[in-house]
Coordinates of C-alpha atoms in Angstrom, one line a residue:
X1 CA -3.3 -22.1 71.8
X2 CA -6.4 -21.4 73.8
X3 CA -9.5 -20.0 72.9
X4 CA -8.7 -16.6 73.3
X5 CA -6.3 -16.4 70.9
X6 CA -8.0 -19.0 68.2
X7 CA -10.9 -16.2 68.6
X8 CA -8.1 -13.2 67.4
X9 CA -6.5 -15.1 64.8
X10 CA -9.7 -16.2 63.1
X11 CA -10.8 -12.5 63.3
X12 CA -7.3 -11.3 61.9
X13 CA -8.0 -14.2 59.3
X14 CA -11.1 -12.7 57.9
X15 CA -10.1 -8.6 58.1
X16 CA -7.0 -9.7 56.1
X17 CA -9.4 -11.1 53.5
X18 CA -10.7 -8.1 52.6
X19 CA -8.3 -5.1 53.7
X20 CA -5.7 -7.6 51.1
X21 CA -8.6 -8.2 48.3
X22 CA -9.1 -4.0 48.7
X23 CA -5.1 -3.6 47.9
X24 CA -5.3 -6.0 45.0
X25 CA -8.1 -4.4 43.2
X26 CA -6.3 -0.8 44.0
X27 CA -3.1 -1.8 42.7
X28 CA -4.7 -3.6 39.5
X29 CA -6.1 -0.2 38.3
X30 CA -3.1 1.5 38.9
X31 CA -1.1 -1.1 37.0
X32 CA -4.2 -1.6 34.4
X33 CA -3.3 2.8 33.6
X34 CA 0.2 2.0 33.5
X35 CA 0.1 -0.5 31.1
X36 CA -2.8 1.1 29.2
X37 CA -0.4 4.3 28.6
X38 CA 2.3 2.0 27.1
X39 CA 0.2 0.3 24.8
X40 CA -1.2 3.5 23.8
X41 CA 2.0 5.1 23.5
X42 CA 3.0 2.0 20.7
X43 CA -0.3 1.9 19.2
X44 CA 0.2 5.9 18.4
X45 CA 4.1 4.2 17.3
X46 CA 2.0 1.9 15.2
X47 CA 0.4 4.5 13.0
X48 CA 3.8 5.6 11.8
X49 CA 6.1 2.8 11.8
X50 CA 5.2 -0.6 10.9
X51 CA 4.8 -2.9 13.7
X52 CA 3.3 -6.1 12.4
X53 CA 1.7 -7.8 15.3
X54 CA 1.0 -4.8 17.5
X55 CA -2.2 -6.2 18.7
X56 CA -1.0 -9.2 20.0
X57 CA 2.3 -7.3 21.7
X58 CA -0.4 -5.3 23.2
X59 CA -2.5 -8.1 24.7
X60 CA 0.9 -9.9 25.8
X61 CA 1.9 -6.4 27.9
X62 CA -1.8 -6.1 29.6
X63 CA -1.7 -9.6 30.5
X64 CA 2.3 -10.3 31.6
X65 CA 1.8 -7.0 33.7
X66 CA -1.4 -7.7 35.5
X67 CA 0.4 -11.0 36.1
X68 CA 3.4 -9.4 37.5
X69 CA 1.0 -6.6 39.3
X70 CA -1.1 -9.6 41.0
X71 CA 2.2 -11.1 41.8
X72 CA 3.8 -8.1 43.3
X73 CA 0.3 -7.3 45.6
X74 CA 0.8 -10.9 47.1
X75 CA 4.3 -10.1 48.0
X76 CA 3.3 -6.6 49.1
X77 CA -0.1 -7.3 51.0
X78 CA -0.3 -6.1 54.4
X79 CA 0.6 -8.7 56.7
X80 CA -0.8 -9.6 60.6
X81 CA 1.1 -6.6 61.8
X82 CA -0.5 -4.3 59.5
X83 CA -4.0 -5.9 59.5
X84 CA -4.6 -5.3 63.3
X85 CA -2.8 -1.5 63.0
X86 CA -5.4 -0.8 60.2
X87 CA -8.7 -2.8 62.3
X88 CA -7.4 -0.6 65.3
X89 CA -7.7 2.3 63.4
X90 CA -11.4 1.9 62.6
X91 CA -12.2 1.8 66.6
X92 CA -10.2 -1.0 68.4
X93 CA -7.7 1.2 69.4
X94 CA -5.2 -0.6 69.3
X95 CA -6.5 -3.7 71.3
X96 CA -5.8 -5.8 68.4
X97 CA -2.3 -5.3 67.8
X98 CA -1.3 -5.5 71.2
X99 CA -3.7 -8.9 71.8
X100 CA -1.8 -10.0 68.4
X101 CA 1.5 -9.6 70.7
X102 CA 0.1 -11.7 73.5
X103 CA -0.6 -14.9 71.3
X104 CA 0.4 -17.9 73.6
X105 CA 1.0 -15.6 76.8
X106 CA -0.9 -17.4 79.8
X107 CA -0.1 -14.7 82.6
X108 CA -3.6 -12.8 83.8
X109 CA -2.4 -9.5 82.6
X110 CA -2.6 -11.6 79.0
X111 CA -5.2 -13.2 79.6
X112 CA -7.4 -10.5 80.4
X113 CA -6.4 -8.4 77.6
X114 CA -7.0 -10.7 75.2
X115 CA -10.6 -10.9 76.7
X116 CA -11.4 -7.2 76.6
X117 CA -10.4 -7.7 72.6
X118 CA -12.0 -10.9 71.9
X119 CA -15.6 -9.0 73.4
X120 CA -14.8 -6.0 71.4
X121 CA -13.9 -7.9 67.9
X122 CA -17.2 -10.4 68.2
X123 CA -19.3 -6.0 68.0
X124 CA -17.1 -5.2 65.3
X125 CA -19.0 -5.4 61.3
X126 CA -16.2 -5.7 59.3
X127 CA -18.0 -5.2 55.4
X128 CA -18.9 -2.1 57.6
X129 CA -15.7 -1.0 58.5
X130 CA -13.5 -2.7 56.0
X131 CA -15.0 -1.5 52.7
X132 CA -13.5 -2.2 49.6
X133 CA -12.8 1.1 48.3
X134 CA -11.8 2.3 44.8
X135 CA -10.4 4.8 43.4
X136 CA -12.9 6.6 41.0
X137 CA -10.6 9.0 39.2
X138 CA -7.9 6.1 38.5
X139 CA -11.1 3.9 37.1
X140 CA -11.6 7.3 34.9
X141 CA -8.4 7.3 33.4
X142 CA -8.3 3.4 32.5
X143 CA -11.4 3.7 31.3
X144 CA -10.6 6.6 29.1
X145 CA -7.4 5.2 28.1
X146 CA -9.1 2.2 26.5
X147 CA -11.0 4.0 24.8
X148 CA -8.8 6.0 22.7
X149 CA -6.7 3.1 22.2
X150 CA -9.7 1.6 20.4
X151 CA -9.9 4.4 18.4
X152 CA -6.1 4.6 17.6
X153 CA -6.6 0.9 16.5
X154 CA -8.9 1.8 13.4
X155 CA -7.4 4.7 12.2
X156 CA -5.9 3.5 8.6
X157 CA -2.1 4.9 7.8
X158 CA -0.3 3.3 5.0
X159 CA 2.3 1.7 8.5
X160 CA -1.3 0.1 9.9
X161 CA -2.1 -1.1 6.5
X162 CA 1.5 -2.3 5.6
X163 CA 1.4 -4.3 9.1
X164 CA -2.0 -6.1 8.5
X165 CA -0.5 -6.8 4.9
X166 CA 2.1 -8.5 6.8
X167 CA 0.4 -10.6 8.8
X168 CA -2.0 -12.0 6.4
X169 CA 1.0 -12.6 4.2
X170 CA 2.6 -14.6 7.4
X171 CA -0.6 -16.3 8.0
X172 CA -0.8 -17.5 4.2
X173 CA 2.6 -18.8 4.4
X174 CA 2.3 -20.8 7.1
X175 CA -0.9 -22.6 5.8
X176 CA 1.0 -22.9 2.5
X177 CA 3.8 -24.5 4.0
X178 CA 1.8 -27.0 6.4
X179 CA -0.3 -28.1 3.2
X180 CA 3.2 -29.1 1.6
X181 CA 4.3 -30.5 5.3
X182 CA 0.7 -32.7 5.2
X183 CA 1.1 -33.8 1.3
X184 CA 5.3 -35.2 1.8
X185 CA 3.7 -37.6 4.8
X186 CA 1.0 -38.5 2.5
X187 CA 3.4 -39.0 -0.1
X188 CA 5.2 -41.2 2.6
X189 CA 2.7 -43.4 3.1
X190 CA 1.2 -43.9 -0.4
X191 CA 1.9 -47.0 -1.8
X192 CA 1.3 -46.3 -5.7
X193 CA 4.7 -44.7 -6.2
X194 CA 7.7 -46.4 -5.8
X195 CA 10.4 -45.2 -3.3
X196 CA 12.3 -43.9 -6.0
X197 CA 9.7 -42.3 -6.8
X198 CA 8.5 -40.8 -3.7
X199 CA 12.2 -39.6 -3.1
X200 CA 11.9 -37.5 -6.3
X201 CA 8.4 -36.0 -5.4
X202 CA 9.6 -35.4 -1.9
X203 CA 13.1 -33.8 -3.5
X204 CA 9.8 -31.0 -5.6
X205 CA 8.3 -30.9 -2.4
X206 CA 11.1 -29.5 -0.1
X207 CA 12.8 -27.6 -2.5
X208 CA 9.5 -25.7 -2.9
X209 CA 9.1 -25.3 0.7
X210 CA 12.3 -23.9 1.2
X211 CA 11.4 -21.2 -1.6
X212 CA 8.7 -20.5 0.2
X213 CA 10.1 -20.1 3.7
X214 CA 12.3 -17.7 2.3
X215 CA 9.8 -15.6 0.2
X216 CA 9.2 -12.4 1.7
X217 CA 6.7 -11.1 -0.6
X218 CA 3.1 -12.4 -2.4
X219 CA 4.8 -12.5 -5.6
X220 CA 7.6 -14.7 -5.0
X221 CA 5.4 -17.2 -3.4
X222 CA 3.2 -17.1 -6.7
X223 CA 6.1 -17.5 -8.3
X224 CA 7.3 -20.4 -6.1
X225 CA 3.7 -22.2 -6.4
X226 CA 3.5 -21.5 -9.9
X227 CA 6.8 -23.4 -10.9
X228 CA 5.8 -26.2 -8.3
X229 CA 2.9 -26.8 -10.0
X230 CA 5.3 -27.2 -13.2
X231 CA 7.1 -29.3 -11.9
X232 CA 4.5 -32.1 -10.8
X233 CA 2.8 -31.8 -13.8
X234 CA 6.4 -32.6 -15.6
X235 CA 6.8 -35.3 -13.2
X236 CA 3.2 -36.6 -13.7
X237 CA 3.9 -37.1 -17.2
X238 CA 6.8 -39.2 -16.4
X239 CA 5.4 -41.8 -14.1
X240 CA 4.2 -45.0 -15.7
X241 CA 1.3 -46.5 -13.6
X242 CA -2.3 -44.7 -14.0
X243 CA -2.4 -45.0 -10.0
X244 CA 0.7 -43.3 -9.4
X245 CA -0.1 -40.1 -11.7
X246 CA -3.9 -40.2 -9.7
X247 CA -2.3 -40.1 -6.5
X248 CA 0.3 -36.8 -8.0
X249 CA -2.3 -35.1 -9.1
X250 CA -4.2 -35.5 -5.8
X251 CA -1.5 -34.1 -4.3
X252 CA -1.2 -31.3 -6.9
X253 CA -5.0 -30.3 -6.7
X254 CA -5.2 -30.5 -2.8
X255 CA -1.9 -28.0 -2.6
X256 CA -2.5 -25.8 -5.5
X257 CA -6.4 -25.6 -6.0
X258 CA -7.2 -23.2 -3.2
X259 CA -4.3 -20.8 -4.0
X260 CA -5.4 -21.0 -7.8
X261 CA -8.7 -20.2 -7.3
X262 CA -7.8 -17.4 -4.9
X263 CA -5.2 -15.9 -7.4
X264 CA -8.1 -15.7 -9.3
X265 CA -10.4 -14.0 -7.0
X266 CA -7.8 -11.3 -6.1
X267 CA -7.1 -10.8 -10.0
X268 CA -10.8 -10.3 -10.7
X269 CA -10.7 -7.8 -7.6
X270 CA -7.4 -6.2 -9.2
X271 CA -9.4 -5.7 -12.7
X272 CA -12.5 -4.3 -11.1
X273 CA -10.5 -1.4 -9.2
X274 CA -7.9 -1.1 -12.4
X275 CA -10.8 -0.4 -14.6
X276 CA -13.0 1.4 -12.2
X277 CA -10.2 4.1 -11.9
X278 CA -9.6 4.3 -14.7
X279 CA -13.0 4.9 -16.4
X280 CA -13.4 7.8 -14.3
X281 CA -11.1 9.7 -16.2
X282 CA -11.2 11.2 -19.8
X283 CA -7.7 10.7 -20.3
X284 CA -7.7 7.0 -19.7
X285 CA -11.1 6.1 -20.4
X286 CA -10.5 4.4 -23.4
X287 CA -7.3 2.5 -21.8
X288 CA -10.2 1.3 -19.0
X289 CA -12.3 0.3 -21.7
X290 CA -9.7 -1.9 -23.5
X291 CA -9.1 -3.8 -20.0
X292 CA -12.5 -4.4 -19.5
X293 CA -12.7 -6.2 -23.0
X294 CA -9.9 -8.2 -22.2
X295 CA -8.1 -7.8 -25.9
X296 CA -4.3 -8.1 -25.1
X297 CA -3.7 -6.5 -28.3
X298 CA -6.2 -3.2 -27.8
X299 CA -4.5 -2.8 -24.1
X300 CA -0.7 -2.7 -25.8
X301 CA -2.7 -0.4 -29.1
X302 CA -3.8 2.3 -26.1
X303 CA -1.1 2.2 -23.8
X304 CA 0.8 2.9 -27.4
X305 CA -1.4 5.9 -28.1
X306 CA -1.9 6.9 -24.8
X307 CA 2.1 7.1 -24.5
X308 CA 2.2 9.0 -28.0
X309 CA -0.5 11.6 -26.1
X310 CA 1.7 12.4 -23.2
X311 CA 3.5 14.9 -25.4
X312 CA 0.6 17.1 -26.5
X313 CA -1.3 16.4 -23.2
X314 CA -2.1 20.0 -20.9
X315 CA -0.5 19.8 -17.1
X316 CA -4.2 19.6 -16.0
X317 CA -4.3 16.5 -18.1
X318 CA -1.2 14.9 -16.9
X319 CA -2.0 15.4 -13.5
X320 CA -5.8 13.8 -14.0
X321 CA -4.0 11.0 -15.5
X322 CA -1.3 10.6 -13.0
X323 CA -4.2 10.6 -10.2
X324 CA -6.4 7.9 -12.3
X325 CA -3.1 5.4 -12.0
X326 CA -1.9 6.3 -8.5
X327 CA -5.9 5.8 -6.7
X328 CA -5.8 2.5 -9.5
X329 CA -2.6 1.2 -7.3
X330 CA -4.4 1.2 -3.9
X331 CA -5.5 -1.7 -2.6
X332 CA -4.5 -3.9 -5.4
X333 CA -3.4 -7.8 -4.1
X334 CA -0.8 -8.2 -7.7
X335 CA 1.9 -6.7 -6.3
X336 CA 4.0 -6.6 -9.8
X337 CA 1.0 -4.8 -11.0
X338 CA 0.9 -2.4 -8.3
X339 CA 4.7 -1.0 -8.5
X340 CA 4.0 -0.8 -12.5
X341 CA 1.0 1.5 -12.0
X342 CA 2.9 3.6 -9.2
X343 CA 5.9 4.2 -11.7
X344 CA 3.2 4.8 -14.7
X345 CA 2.2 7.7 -12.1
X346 CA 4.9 9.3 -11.4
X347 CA 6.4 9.2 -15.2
X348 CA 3.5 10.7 -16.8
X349 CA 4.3 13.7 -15.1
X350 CA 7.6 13.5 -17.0
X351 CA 5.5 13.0 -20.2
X352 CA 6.8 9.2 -20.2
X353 CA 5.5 6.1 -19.3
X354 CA 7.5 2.6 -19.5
X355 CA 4.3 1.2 -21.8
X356 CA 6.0 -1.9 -22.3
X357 CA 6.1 -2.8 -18.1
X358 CA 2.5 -1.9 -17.9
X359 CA 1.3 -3.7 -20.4
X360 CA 2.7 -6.9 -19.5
X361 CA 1.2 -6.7 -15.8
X362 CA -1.9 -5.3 -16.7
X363 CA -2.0 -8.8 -19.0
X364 CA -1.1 -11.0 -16.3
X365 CA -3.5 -9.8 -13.8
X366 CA -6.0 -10.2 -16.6
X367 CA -5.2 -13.4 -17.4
X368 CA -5.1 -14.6 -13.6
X369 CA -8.6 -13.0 -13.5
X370 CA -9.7 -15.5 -16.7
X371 CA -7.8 -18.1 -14.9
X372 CA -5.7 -18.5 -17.4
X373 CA -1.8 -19.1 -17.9
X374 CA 0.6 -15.5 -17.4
X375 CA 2.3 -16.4 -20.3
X376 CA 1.5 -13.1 -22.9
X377 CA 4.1 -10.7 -25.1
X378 CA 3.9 -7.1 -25.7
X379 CA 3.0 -6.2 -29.0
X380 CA 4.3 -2.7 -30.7
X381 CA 2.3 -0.6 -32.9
X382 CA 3.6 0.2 -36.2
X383 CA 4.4 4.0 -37.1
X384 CA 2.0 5.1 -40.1
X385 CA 4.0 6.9 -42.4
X386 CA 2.7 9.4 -45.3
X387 CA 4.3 9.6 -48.7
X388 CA 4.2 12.8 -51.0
X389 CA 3.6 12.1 -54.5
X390 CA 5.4 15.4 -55.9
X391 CA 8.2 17.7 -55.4
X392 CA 8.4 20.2 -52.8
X393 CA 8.9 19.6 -48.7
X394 CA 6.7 19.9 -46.0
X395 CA 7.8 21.9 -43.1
X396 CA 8.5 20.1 -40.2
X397 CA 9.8 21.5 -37.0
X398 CA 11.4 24.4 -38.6
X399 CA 13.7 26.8 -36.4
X400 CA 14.6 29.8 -37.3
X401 CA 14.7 31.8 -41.0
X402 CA 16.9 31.1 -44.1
X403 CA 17.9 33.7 -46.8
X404 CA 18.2 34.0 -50.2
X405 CA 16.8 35.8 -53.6
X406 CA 13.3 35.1 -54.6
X407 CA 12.8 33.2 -52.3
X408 CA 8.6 33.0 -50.6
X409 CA 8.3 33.1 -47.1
X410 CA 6.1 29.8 -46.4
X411 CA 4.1 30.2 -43.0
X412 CA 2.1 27.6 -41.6
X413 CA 1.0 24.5 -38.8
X414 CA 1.6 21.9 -40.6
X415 CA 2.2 23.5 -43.9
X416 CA 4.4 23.2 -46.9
X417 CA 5.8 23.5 -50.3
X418 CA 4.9 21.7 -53.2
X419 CA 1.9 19.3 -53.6
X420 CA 1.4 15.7 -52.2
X421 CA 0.9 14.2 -48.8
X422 CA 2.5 13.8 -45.5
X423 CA 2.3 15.1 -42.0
X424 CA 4.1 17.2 -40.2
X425 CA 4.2 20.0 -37.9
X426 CA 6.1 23.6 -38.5
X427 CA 6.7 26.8 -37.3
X428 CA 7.7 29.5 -39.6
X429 CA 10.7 29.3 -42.0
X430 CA 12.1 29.8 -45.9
X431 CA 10.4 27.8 -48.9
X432 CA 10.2 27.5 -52.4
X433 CA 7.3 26.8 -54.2
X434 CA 4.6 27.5 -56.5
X435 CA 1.4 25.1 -55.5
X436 CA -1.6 26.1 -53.5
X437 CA -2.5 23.3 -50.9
X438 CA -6.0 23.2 -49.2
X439 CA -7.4 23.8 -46.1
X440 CA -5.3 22.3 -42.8
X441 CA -7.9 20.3 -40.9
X442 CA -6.2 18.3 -37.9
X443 CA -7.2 18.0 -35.1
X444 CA -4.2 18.9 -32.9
X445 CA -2.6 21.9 -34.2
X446 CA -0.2 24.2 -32.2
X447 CA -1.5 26.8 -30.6
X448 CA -0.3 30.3 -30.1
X449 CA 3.5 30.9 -31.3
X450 CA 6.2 32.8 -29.2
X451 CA 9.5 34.0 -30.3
X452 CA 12.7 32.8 -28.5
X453 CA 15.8 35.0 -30.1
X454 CA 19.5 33.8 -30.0
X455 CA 19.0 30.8 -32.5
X456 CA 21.1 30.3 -35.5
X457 CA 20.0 31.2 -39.5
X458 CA 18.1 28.3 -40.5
X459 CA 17.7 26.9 -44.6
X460 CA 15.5 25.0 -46.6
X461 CA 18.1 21.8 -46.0
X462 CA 16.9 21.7 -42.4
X463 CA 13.2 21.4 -43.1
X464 CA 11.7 17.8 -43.0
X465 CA 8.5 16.2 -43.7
X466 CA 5.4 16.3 -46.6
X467 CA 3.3 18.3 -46.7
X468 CA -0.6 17.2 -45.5
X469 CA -2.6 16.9 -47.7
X470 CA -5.4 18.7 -46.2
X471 CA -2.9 21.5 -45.7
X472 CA -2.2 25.1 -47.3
X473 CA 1.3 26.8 -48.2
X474 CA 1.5 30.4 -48.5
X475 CA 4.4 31.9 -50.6
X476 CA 5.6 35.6 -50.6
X477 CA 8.3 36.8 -53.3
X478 CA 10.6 39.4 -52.5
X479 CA 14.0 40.6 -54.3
X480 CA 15.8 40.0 -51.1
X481 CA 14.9 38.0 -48.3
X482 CA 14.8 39.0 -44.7
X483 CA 17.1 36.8 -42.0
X484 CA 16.1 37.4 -38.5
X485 CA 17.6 35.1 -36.4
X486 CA 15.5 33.0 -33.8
X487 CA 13.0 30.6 -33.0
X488 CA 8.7 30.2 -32.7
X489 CA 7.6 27.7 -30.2
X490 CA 4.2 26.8 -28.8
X491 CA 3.3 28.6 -26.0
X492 CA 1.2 25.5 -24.6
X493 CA 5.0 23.7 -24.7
X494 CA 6.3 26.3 -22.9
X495 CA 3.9 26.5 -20.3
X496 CA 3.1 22.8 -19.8
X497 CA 7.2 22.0 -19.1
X498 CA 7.0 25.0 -16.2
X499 CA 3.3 23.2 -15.1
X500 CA 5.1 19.8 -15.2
X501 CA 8.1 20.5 -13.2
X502 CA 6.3 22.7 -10.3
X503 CA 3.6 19.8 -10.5
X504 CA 6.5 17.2 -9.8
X505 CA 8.3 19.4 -7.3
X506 CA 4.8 19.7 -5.3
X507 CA 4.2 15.7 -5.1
X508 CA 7.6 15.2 -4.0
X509 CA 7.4 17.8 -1.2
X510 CA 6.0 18.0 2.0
X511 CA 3.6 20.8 0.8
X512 CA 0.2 20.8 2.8
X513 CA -2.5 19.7 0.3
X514 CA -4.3 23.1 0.4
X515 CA -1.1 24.5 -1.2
X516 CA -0.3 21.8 -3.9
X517 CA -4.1 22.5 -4.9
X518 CA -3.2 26.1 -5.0
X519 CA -0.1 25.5 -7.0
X520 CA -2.0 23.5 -9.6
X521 CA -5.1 25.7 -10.1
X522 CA -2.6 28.5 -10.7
X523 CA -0.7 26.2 -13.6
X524 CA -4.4 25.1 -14.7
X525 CA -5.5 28.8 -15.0
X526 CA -2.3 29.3 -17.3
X527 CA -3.6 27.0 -19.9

């Protein structure tokens, strides 16, 4: 190889350089909007379907296909052939490709050809001539494609918060299970138990591990730590050298102390928000109160009364209450507590509430927050019960009208016959009596009373109850009495089951929210 041609190749060399570096950078933002589509077409996936690790998958398709891009432009790159066609085209005119063709010809026709190039190539600028040229409106789109991928990325939906729950609860089990990986080696090499000894500790240890590597929620791996922690403190009890209980509860405190006081942490948290939500409503301010207090007892005495209530309570009511426990139920860590508020939301729109479920997790995540054991009952509330001291019945829920000869017509909320004390509610019905009660002061008396025909003749054997003492009876005698058939309900009743059931129908539906507000001022209006 002479001169002449070392001269063209080294020129070929260097235009290469740059007309291949150009096509790299050309095809990486081309690729770079390609893949920037995708990952925004799974982040927008992301925001209604769970997908755990989406950030990472996203990160692993921008990197793999760059990788694959750059790859592909190596293959691809123009080669010598190409690289002289292209330097021709800026004013060689076609010297170079045909010189290129001549490499190792020695003939004159060769030789000066490759002369003529050579003189023209040592004139030619190549960072002139050879720019590196971009494409503006592809750099556009990339650039505006990340940027509303960043954007997708923070907005919340209940899939992008369900993911991020799932990968701190990964994350958590993983450095769970490595602390009880780390304490069976140290167990291993300890030499203040016996191997019998360590072969039973071990035995705790890997059972518990395997709980946890198949636990797929928070609470089951509370559950899982909370009986390991049991269990070494059962087994501490049975070892027989001081040193060898030291070095179990080591090992106890260095796996369980961190999650402990974290259980804690997240309990307090869970209170705070509980309570918060609660206080900010009439209806359950008093429940809120009791939490706050801590009193196991006043929690189970007014999720008692606050069940009791449900019956009397307005749609508007019900609905204020149902909101209090469904915003209490966001963002709360306890996940038993959690479900038990979501169900207390939904069936106090049913006028029923499992008391008994709520009260017990409402406990536990109080007593986590203390830092105490979850070990608390449920207590019931006794019934108080009045007693008349005379004869005569209170009316209770009387339907309909009896009939008979001189007989008074009793009429009345809560009133009856006869004198004494009791409580009881009653629409109108058929009495006998002669005493004069006094004035009916409670506080949650029927309202306005509508007929319902069709029912059949009531007596004085169907009516139930004492009369209050604070109450009144009114008696009219007649020669005959009148029998009309039918029944007196409370309008409030009446309305509040039709609020309750197009309340419940709206929730459940895909209504927009403009027009479950509009469904429920209507029903609030009725009241």
């Amino acid at each position: 190889m002479n001169s002449l041609d070392k001269a063209i190749l080294d020129f070929i060399n260097k235009a290469s350089k740059r007309i291949k570096a150009n096509f790299l950078i050309n095809l990486s933002i081309v690729a770079l909007k390609m893949l920037l589509c995708l990952i925004f077409s799974l982040l927008l996936i992301s925001l209604f379907i769970t997908i755990p690790y989406v950030e990472e998958i996203s990160l692993g398709i921008l990197v793999v296909g760059l990788i694959i891009a750059l790859i592909y432009g190596v293959i691809k790159a123009p080669n010598k052939e190409k690289v002289s066609l292209i330097v021709d085209s800026k004013g060689l005119n076609e010297r170079l490709i045909t010189s290129l063709e001549l490499i190792n010809c020695e003939d004159n026709i060769a030789i000066a050809q490759k002369k003529d190039t050579v003189d023209k190539i040592k004139n030619f600028n190549i960072k002139k001539n050879l720019r590196i040229s971009i494409d503006k409106k592809q750099v556009l789109l990339s650039l505006g494609l990340i940027l509303m991928c960043i954007l997708v990325m923070f907005v919340p939906t209940a899939s992008r918060k369900n993911a991020k729950n799932i990968r701190e609860f990964n994350k958590m089990q993983n450095a769970i299970i490595e602390k009880v990986e780390k304490e069976k080696n140290e167990i291993e090499k300890s030499e203040d138990l016996s191997d019998i000894e360590k072969e039973e500790i071990k035995k705790i240890l890997e059972e518990a591990e395997k709980e946890l590597k198949e636990s797929e929620k928070q609470s089951e791996i509370n559950k899982t730590l909370e009986r390991l922690e049991k269990k070494l403190e059962d087994k501490k009890e049975k070892l027989s050298s001081d040193k060898a209980k030291e070095t179990l509860e080591k090992t106890k405190k260095d796996l369980l102390d961190d999650f402990n006081k974290e259980k804690e942490t997240n309990a307090k948290k869970d209170v705070n928000k509980l309570v918060n939500e609660l206080m900010k409503k009439e209806e359950s301010k008093d429940l809120g109160e009791a939490i706050l207090k801590g009193d196991e007892e006043a929690v189970n005495k007014e999720l008692k009364e606050l069940e009791n209530k449900l019956s009397t309570m307005s749609s508007s009511e019900l609905s204020a209450l149902s909101e209090a426990l469904k915003n209490a139920a966001l963002d709360i860590s306890d996940e038993d507590l959690q479900e038990a508020l979501k169900n207390a939301s939904s069936a106090v729109l049913d006028k029923n509430i499992d008391a008994e479920s709520l009260s017990q997790a409402i406990t536990n995540s109080v007593n986590n927050s203390n830092g105490t054991s979850n070990n608390s009952s449920n207590q019931q509330s006794n019934n108080n019960q009045s007693q008349g001291n005379n004869q005569g019945s209170g009316s209770g829920q009387g339907q309909g009208s009896g009939s008979g000869q001189g007989s008074g017509a009793g009429q009345g909320q809560g009133s009856g016959s006869g004198s004494g004390s009791g409580g009881g509610q009653g629409g109108a019905g058929w009495n006998t009596g002669s005493t004069t009660g006094h004035e009916n002061d409670l506080e949650n008396n029927p309202g306005e009373q509508i007929y319902i025909p069709g029912r059949n003749e009531g007596s004085d054997n169907n009516l139930t109850g004492n009369k209050n003492e604070d109450g009144n009876s009114q008696q009219i005698e007649t020669e005959n009495g009148l029998n009309i058939s039918g029944e007196k309900v409370d309008y409030d009743k009446v309305i509040g089951d039709y609020s309750n059931s197009a309340l419940e129908g709206a929730n459940n539906s895909n209504l927009p929210q403009s027009l479950k507000d509009l469904i429920k001022n209507y029903f609030e209006g009725l009241n």
